[in-house]
Amino acid sequence: ALFFAGERDRSGESADVAVVLRELVRCHAGRLRAATMAPADEKKLKLLFGVSTTPTIVFLRGRTTLAVVERMK
């Protein structure tokens, strides 16, 4: 999973999504790994994965995008 936090200071929603992602990783230990995108890389990677808003989690299996989940859905 790739976590696009966006502007972290703008809203608390990024922190909420980060907590949910942390729990998903904990519950699926060994089957799910996550990485937070560095702010400098977000713009380029947003285009690559079709991310239009943040926070967003992109779920991948290998090079295949399984889902793009925006905000707290």
Short mmCIF file of C-alpha atoms in Angstrom, two decimals:
data_model
loop_
_atom_site.label_atom_id
_atom_site.label_comp_id
_atom_site.label_asym_id
_atom_site.label_seq_id
_atom_site.Cartn_x
_atom_site.Cartn_y
_atom_site.Cartn_z
CA ALA A 1 0.00 0.00 0.00
CA LEU A 2 1.21 3.49 -0.81
CA PHE A 3 0.03 6.32 1.46
CA PHE A 4 -0.31 9.78 -0.09
CA ALA A 5 -0.75 12.09 2.90
CA GLY A 6 -0.80 15.38 1.00
CA GLU A 7 -0.59 18.60 2.95
CA ARG A 8 -0.30 17.20 6.45
CA ASP A 9 -0.95 20.51 8.23
CA ARG A 10 -4.17 21.33 6.38
CA SER A 11 -6.51 18.83 8.01
CA GLY A 12 -6.48 16.04 10.53
CA GLU A 13 -7.83 13.60 7.95
CA SER A 14 -4.34 12.49 6.91
CA ALA A 15 -3.63 11.45 10.50
CA ASP A 16 -6.93 9.53 10.64
CA VAL A 17 -6.15 7.63 7.44
CA ALA A 18 -2.62 6.90 8.71
CA VAL A 19 -4.09 5.29 11.84
CA VAL A 20 -6.42 3.13 9.75
CA LEU A 21 -3.54 2.08 7.49
CA ARG A 22 -1.36 1.24 10.50
CA GLU A 23 -4.12 -1.03 11.87
CA LEU A 24 -4.58 -2.73 8.49
CA VAL A 25 -0.86 -3.47 8.34
CA ARG A 26 -0.94 -4.78 11.91
CA CYS A 27 -3.95 -7.03 11.25
CA HIS A 28 -2.49 -8.37 8.01
CA ALA A 29 1.11 -8.73 9.20
CA GLY A 30 3.27 -10.37 6.58
CA ARG A 31 0.66 -9.96 3.85
CA LEU A 32 0.42 -6.16 3.67
CA ARG A 33 3.25 -3.65 3.61
CA ALA A 34 2.87 0.12 3.48
CA ALA A 35 4.99 3.11 2.56
CA THR A 36 4.37 6.82 2.99
CA MET A 37 5.20 8.89 -0.04
CA ALA A 38 7.79 11.61 0.47
CA PRO A 39 6.32 15.05 -0.27
CA ALA A 40 8.84 15.56 -3.08
CA ASP A 41 7.71 12.33 -4.80
CA GLU A 42 3.94 12.73 -4.34
CA LYS A 43 3.29 14.94 -7.37
CA LYS A 44 4.93 12.56 -9.85
CA LEU A 45 3.44 9.44 -8.27
CA LYS A 46 -0.05 10.97 -8.05
CA LEU A 47 -0.08 11.19 -11.83
CA LEU A 48 1.19 7.65 -12.20
CA PHE A 49 -1.52 6.15 -9.95
CA GLY A 50 -4.39 8.54 -10.80
CA VAL A 51 -4.59 10.11 -7.34
CA SER A 52 -6.65 13.30 -7.47
CA THR A 53 -7.05 14.12 -3.77
CA THR A 54 -5.29 13.40 -0.52
CA PRO A 55 -5.11 11.59 1.76
CA THR A 56 -5.24 8.48 -0.45
CA ILE A 57 -4.12 4.89 -0.10
CA VAL A 58 -3.19 2.99 -3.26
CA PHE A 59 -3.29 -0.79 -2.89
CA LEU A 60 -0.94 -2.71 -5.17
CA ARG A 61 -0.05 -6.31 -5.87
CA GLY A 62 3.26 -6.32 -7.66
CA ARG A 63 2.85 -3.76 -10.45
CA THR A 64 -0.95 -4.04 -10.58
CA THR A 65 -3.09 -1.36 -8.93
CA LEU A 66 -5.90 -3.05 -7.03
CA ALA A 67 -7.65 0.00 -5.56
CA VAL A 68 -7.30 3.73 -5.02
CA VAL A 69 -9.11 4.72 -1.83
CA GLU A 70 -9.41 8.46 -1.28
CA ARG A 71 -10.00 10.13 2.05
CA MET A 72 -11.88 8.24 4.81
CA LYS A 73 -13.93 5.78 2.80
#
